[in-house]
mmCIF file of C-alpha atoms in Angstrom:
data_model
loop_
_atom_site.group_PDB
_atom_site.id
_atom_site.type_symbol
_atom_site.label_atom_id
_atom_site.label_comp_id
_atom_site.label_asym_id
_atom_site.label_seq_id
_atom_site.Cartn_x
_atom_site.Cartn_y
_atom_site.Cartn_z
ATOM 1 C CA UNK A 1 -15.546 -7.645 27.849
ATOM 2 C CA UNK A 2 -14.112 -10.625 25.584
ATOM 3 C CA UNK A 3 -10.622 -10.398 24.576
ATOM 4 C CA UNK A 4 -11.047 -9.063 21.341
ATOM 5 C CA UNK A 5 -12.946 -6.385 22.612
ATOM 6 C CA UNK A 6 -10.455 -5.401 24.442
ATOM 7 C CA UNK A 7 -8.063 -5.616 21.531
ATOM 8 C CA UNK A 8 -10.372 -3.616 19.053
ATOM 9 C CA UNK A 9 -10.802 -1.023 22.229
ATOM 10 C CA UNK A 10 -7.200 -0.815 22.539
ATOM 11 C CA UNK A 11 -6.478 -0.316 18.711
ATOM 12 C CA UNK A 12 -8.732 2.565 18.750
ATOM 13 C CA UNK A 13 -6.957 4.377 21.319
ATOM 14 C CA UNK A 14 -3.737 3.912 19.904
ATOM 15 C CA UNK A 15 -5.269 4.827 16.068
ATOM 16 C CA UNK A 16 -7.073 8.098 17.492
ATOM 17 C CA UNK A 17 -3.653 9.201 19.571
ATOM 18 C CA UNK A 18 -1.146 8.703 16.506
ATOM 19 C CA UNK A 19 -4.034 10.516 13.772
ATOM 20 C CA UNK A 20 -4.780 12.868 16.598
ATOM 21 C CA UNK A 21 -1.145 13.902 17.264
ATOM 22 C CA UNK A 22 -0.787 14.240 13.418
ATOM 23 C CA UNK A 23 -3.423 16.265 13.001
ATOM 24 C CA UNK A 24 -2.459 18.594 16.172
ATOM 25 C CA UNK A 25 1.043 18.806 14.857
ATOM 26 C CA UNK A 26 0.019 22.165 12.994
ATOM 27 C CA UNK A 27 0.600 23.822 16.794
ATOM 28 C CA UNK A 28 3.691 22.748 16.931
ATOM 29 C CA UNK A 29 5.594 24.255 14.300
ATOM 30 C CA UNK A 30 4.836 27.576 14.691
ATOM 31 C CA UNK A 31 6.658 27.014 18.318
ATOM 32 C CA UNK A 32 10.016 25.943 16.789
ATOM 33 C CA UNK A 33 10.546 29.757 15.536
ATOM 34 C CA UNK A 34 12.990 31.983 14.258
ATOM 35 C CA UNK A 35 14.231 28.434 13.143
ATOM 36 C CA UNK A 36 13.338 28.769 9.846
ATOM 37 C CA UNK A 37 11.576 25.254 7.977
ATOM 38 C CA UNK A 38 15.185 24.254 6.617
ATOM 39 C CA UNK A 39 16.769 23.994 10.079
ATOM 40 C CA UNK A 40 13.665 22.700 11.096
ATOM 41 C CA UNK A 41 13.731 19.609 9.059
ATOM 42 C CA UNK A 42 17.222 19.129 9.404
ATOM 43 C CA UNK A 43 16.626 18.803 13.420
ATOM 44 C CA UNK A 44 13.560 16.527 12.683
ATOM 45 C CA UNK A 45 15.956 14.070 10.627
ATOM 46 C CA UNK A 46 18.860 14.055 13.604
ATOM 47 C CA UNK A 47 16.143 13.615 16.370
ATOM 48 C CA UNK A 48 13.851 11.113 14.614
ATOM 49 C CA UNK A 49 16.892 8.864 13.939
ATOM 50 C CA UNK A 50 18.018 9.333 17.817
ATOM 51 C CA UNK A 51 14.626 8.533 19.152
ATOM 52 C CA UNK A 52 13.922 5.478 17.129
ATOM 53 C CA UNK A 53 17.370 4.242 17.960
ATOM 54 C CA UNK A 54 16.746 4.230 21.300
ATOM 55 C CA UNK A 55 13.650 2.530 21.056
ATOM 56 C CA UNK A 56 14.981 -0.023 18.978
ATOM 57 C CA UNK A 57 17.551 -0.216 21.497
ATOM 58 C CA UNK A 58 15.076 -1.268 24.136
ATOM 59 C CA UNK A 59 12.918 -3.667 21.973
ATOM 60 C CA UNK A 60 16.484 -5.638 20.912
ATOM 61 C CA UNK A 61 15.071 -5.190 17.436
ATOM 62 C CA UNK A 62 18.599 -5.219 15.415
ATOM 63 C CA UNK A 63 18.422 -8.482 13.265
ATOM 64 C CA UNK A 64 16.499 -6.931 10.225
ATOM 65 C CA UNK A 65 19.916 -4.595 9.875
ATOM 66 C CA UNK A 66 23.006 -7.079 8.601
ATOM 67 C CA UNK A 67 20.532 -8.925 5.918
ATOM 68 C CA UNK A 68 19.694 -4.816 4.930
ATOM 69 C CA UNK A 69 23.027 -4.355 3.918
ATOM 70 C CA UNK A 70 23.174 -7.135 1.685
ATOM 71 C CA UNK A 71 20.614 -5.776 -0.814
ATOM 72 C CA UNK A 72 21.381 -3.123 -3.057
ATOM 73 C CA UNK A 73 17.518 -3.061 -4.805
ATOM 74 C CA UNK A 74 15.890 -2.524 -0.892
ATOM 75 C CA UNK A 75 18.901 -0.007 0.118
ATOM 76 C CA UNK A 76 17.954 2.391 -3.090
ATOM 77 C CA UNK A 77 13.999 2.298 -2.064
ATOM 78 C CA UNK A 78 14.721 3.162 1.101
ATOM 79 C CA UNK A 79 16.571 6.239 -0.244
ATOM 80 C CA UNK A 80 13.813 6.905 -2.603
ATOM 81 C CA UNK A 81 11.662 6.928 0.549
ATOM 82 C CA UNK A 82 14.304 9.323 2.172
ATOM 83 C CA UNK A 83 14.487 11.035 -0.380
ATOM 84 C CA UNK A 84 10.588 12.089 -0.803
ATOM 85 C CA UNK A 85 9.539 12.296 2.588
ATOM 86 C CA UNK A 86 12.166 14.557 3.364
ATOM 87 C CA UNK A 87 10.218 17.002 0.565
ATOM 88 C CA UNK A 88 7.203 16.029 2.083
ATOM 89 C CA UNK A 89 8.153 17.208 5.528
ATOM 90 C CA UNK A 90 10.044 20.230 4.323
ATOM 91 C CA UNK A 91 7.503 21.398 2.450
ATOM 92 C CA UNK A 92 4.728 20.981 5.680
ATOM 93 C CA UNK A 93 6.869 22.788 7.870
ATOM 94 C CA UNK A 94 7.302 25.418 5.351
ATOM 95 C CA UNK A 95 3.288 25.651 4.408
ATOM 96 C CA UNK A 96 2.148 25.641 8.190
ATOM 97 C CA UNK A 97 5.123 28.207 9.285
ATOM 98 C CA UNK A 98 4.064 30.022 6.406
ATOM 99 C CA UNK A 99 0.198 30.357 6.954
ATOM 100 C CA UNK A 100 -1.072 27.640 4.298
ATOM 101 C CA UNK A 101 -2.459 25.007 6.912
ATOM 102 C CA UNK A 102 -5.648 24.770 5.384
ATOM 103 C CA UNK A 103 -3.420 23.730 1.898
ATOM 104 C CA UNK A 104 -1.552 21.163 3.610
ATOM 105 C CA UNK A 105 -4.841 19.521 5.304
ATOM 106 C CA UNK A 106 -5.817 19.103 1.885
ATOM 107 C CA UNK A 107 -2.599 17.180 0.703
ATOM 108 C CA UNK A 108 -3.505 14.765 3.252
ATOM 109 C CA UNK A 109 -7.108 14.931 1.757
ATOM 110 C CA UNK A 110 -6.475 14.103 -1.857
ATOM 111 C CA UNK A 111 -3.411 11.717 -1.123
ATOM 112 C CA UNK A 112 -5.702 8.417 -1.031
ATOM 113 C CA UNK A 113 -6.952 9.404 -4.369
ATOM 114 C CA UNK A 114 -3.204 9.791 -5.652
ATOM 115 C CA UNK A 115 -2.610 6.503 -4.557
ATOM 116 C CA UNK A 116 -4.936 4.587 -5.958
ATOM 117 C CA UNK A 117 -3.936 6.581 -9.393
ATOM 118 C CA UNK A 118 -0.767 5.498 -9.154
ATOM 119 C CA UNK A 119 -1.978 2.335 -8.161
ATOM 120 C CA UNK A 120 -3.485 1.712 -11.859
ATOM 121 C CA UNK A 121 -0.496 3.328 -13.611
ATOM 122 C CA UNK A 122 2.397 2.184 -12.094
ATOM 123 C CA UNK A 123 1.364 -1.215 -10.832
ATOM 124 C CA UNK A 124 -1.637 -2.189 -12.922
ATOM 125 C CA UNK A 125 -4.434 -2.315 -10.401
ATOM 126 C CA UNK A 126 -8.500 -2.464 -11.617
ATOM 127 C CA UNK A 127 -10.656 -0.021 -9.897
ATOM 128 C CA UNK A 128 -13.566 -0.902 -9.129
ATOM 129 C CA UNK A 129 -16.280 1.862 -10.978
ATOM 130 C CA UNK A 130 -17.083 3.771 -7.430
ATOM 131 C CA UNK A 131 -13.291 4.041 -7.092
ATOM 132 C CA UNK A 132 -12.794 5.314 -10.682
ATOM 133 C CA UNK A 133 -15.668 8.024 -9.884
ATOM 134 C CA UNK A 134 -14.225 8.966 -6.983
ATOM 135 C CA UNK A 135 -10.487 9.762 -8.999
ATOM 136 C CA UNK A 136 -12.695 11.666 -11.573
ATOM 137 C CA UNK A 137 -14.576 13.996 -8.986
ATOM 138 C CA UNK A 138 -11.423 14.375 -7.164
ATOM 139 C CA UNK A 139 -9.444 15.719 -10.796
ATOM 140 C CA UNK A 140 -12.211 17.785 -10.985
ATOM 141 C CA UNK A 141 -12.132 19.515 -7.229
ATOM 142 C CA UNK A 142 -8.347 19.855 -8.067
ATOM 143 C CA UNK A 143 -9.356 21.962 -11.185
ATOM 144 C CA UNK A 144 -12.218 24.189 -8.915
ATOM 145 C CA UNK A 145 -9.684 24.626 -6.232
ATOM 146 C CA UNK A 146 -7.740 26.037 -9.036
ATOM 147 C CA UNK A 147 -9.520 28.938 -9.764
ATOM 148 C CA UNK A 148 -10.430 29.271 -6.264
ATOM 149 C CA UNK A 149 -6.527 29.669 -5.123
ATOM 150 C CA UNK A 150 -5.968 31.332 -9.141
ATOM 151 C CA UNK A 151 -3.460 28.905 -9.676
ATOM 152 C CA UNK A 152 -2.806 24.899 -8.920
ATOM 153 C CA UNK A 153 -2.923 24.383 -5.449
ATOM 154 C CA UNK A 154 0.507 22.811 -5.737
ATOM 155 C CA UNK A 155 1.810 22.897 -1.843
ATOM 156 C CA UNK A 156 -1.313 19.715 -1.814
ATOM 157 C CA UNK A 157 -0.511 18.497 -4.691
ATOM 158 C CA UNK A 158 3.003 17.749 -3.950
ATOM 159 C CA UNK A 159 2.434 17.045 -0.242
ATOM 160 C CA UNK A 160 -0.298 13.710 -1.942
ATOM 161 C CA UNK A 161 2.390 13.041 -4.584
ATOM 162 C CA UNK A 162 5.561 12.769 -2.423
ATOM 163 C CA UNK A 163 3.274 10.900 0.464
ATOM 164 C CA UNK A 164 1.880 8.577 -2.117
ATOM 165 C CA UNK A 165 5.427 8.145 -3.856
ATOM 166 C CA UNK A 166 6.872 7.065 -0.154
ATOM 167 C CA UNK A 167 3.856 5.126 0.225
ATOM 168 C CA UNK A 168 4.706 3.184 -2.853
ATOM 169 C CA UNK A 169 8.666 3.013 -1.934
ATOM 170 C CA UNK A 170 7.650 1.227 1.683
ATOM 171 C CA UNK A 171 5.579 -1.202 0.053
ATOM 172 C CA UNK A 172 8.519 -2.243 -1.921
ATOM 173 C CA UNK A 173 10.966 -2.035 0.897
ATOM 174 C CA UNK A 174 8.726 -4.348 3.165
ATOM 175 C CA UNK A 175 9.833 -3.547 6.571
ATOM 176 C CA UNK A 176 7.972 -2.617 9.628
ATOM 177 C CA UNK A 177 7.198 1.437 10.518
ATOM 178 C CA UNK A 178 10.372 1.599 13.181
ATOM 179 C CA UNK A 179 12.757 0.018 11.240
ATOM 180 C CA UNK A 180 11.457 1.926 8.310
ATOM 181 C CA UNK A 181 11.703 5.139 9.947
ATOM 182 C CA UNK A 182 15.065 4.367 11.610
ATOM 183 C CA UNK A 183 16.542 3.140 7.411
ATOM 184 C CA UNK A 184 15.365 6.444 6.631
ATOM 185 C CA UNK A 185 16.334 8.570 8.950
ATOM 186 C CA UNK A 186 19.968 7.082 8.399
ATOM 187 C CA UNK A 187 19.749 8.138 5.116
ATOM 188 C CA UNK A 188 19.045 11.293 6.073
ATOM 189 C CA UNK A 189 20.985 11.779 8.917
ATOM 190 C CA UNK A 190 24.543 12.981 7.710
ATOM 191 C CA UNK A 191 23.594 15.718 5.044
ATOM 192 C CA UNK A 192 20.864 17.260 8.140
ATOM 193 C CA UNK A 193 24.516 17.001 10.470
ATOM 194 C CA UNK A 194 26.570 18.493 7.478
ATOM 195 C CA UNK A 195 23.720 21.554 7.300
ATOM 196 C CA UNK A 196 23.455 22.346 10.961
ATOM 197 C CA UNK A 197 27.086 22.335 11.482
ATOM 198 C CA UNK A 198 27.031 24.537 8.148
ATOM 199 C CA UNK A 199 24.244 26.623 9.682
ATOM 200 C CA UNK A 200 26.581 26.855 13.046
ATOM 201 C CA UNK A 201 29.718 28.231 11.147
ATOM 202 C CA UNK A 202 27.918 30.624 9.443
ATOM 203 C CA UNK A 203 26.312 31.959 12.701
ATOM 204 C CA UNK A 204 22.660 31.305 11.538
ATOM 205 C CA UNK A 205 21.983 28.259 14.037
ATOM 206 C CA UNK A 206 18.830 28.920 16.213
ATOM 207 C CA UNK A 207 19.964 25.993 18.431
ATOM 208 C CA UNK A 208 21.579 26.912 21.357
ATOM 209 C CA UNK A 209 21.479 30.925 20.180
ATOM 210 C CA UNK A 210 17.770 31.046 21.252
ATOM 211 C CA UNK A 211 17.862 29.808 24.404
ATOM 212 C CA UNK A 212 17.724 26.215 26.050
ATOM 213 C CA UNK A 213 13.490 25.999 25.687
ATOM 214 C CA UNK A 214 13.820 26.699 22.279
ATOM 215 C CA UNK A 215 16.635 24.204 21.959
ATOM 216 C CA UNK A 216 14.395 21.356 23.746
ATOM 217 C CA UNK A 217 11.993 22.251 21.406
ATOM 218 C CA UNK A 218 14.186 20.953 18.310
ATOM 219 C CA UNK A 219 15.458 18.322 20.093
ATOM 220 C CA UNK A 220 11.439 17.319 20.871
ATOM 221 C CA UNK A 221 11.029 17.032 17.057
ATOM 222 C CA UNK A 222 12.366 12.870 17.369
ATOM 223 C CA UNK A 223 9.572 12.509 19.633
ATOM 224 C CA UNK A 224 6.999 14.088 17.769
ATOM 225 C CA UNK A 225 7.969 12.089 14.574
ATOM 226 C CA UNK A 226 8.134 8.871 16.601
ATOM 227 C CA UNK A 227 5.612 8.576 19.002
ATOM 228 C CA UNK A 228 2.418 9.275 16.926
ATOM 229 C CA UNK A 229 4.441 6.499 14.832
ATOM 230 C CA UNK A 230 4.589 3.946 17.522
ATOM 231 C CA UNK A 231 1.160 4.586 18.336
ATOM 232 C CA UNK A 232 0.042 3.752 14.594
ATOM 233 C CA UNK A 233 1.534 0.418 14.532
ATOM 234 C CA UNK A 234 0.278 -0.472 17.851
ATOM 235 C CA UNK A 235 -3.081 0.622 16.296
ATOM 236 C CA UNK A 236 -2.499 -1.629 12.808
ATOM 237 C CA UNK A 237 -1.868 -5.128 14.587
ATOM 238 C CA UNK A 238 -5.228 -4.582 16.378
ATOM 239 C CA UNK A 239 -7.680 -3.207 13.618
ATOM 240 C CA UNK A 240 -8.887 -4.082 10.282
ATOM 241 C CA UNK A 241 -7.455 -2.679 7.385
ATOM 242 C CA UNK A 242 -11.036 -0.849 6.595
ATOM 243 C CA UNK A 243 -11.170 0.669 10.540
ATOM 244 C CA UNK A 244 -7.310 2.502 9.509
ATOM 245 C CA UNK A 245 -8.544 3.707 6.429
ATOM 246 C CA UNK A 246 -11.254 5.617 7.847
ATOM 247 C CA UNK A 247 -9.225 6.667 10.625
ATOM 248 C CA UNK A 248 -6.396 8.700 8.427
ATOM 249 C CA UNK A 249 -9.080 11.197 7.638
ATOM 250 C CA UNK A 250 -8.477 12.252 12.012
ATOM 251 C CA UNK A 251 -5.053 14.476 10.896
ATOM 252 C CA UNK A 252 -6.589 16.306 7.858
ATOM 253 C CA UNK A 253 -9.719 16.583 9.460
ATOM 254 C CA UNK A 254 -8.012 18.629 12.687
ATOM 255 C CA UNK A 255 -5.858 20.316 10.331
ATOM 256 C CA UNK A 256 -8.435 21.846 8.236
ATOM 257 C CA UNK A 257 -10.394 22.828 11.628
ATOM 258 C CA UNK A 258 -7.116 24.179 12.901
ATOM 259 C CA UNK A 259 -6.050 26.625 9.913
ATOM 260 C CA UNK A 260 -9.947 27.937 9.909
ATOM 261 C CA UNK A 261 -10.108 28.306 13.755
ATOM 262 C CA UNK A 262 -6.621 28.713 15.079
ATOM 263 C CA UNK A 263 -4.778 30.603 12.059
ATOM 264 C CA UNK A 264 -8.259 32.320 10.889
ATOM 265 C CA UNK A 265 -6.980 31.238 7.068
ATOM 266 C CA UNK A 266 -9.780 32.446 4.410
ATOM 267 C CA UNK A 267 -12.079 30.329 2.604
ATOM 268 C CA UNK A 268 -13.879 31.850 -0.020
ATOM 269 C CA UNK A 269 -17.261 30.078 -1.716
ATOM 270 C CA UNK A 270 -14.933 28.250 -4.190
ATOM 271 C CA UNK A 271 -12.569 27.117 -1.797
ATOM 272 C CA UNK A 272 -15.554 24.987 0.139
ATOM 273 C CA UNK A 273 -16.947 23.861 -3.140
ATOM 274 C CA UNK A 274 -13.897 22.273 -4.307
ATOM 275 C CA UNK A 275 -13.391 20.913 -0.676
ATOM 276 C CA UNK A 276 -16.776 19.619 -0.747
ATOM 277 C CA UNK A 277 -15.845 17.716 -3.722
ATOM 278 C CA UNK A 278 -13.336 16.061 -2.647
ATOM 279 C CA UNK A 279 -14.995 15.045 0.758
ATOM 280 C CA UNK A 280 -17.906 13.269 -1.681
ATOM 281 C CA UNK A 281 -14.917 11.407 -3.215
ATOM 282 C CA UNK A 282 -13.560 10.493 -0.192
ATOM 283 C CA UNK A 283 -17.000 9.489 1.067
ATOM 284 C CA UNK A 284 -17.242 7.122 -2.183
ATOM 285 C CA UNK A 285 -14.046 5.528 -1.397
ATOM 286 C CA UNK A 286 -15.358 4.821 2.246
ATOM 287 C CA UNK A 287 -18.369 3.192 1.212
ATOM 288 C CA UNK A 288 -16.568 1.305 -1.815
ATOM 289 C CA UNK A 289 -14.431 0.074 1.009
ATOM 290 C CA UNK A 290 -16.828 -0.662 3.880
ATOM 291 C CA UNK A 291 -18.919 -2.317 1.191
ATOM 292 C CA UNK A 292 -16.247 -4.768 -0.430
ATOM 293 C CA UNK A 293 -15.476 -5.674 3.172
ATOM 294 C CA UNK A 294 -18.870 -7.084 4.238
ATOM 295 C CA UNK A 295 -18.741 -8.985 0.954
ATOM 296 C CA UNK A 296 -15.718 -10.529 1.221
ATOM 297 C CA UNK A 297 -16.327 -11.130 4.983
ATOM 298 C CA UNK A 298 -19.842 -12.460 3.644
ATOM 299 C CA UNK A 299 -17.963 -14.603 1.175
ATOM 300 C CA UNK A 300 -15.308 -15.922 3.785
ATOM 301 C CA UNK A 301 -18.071 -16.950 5.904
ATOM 302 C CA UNK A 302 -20.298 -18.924 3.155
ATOM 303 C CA UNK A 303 -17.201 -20.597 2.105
ATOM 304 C CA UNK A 304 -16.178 -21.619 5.844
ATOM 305 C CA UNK A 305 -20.286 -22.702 6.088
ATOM 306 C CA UNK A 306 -19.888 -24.738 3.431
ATOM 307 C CA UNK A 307 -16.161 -26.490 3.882
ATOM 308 C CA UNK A 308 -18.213 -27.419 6.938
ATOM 309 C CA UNK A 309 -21.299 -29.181 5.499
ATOM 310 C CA UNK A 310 -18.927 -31.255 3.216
ATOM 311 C CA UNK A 311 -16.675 -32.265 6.190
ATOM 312 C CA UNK A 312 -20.212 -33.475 7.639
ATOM 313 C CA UNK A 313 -21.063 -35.434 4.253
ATOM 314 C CA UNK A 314 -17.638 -37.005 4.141
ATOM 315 C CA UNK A 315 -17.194 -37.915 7.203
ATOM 316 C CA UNK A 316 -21.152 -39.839 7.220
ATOM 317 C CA UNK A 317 -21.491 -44.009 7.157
ATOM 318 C CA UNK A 318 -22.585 -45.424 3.912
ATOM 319 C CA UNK A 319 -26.115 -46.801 4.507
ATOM 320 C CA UNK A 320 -26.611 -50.049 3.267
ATOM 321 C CA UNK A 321 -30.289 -51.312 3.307
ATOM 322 C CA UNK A 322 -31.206 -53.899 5.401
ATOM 323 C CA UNK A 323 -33.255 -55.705 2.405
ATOM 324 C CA UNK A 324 -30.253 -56.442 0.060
ATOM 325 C CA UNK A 325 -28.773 -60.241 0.083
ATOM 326 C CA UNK A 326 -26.681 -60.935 3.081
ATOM 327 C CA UNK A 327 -23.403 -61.657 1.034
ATOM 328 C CA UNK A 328 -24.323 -58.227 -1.429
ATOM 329 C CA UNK A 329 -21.660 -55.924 0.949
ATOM 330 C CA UNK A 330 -18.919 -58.236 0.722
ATOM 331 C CA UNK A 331 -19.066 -57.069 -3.099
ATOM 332 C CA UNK A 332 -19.616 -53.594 -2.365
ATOM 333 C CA UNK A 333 -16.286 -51.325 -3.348
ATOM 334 C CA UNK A 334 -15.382 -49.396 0.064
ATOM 335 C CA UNK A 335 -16.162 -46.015 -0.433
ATOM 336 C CA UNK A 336 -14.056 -43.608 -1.246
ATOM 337 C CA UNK A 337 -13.108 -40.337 1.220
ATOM 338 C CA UNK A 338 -14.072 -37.456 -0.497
ATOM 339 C CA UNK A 339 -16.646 -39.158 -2.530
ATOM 340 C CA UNK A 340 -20.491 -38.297 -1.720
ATOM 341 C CA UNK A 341 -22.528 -40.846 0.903
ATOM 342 C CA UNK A 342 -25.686 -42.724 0.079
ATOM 343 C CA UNK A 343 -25.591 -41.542 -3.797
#
């Protein structure tokens, strides 16, 4: 097996573990009660910031913090980012705890499609037209999942917007997923303190009242958050951009299979058509994607072909033939490099 073999082996594993723990994270939840989803974020925020801290710790990766400090413009973004993935997890704790997993898989579902809308309206992008008919048949499974729910299915729609509004803060903010995670979760990390010391005054605290599994449990949330995390940028480094993007479909996929199998959630006839729907848009954006890749791959290579062929022609002797006068090349200009041979 040749080295990059190994390397696009090894990028699979680590892609399939991080989407795989995402989309198994469903389970998990339900394990962390009576803790209701409040306390349940607000452990997730401690924890996360503890476990990437420590793993930061071991990797010596501090340097990116001091120059951090210095800009005001990055510092806001990442509390933008705090900000909205703190809704975003809130609100999937709350919609898994609360028997709408099938919901939340479809966030995760429609969120590429709110990305590449915001991607035209906020920084100007062209679609391409399989792109733009994939964001129309995707408005319009939104509106038949409407009537199917009988009423916007808003726990997806704001689980795509806030995911695609912190996808749009981290590409601003420009630094790697740990250090990311660990800005974040800094942010974060004194108002989830100031609530569970609220929740332990009050007498409401689950942790340490429920028992010491229960209390591992919470404390296991840092893991959770930062492993499958570690994992993905492990998986990045090694595989094309086009091998991730199919892979993010793993978590909703297992989610949606969970909440029909393991939480028996209903899905009536207009449910699956507006599902459907937005698979075929998904699909579209797939093939949109695996099909600009060969060409720009195909492109990349006929350019390299031909760089080549010209380094061959410049780098050729001038012929001079052997019937011109004998003193005829002393008057000959030298040729050129870059110029074309035996013209």
């Amino acid at each position: 097996m040749s080295p990059q073999q190994q390397q696009d082996r090894a990028g699979l594993v680590y892609g399939f573990a991080a989407y795989g723990i995402w989309g198994l994270v469903p389970i998990f939840w339900p394990l962390l009660k009576p803790a209701g989803a409040v306390e349940i974020l607000a452990h997730r925020m401690v924890w996360s910031l503890v476990a990437v801290a420590l793993v930061l710790l071991v990797l010596r990766r501090w340097a990116w913090i001091r120059p951090l400090l210095r800009q005001p413009k990055r510092l806001a973004m990442i509390a933008l980012a705090a900000t909205v993935i703190s809704v975003n997890w809130g609100l999937y704790i709350w919609g898994v705890n609360s028997g709408h997993v099938v919901e939340t898989a479809l966030g995760y579902f429609i969120n590429p499609l709110v990305s590449i809308a915001f991607g035209v309206l906020l920084l100007r992008e062209r679609l391409r037209p399989a792109q733009w008919t994939a964001v129309g048949v995707g408005a319009v499974a939104v509106g038949v999942l409407s009537v199917g729910y009988g009423k916007l299915p808003w726990i997806a729609l704001t689980l795509a917007f806030s995911f695609a509004t912190y996808g749009l803060a981290k590409k601003r903010i420009g630094l790697d997923g740990l250090e990311s995670l660990a800005a974040e979760t800094a942010v974060q990390f004194l108002p989830a303190v100031g609530f569970l010391v609220y929740l332990g005054a009050r007498g409401d605290s689950t942790f340490g009242s429920a028992g010491m599994g229960h209390s591992a449990l919470l404390a296991s949330c840092g893991l959770i958050t930062a492993i499958p995390l570690i994992c993905f940028g492990a998986s990045a480094v090694r595989l094309p951009l086009s091998t991730i993007g199919m892979l993010q479909y793993i978590a909703p996929t297992f989610q949606f299979v969970l909440g029909l199998a393991v939480f028996h959630e209903s899905m009536p006839p207009e449910r699956w058509a507006g599902f459907a729907l937005v698979w075929l848009a998904l699909a579209l954006l797939t093939w949109d994607a695996l099909h600009t890749a060969h060409r720009a791959r195909r492109e990349l290579t006929d350019a390299a072909s031909r760089a080549a062929l010209m380094s061959v022609n410049v780098d050729a002797p001038v012929a001079v033939p052997d019937a011109l006068p004998d003193a005829l090349p002393d008057a000959l200009p030298e040729p050129r490099r870059g110029s074309i041979s035996g013209g």
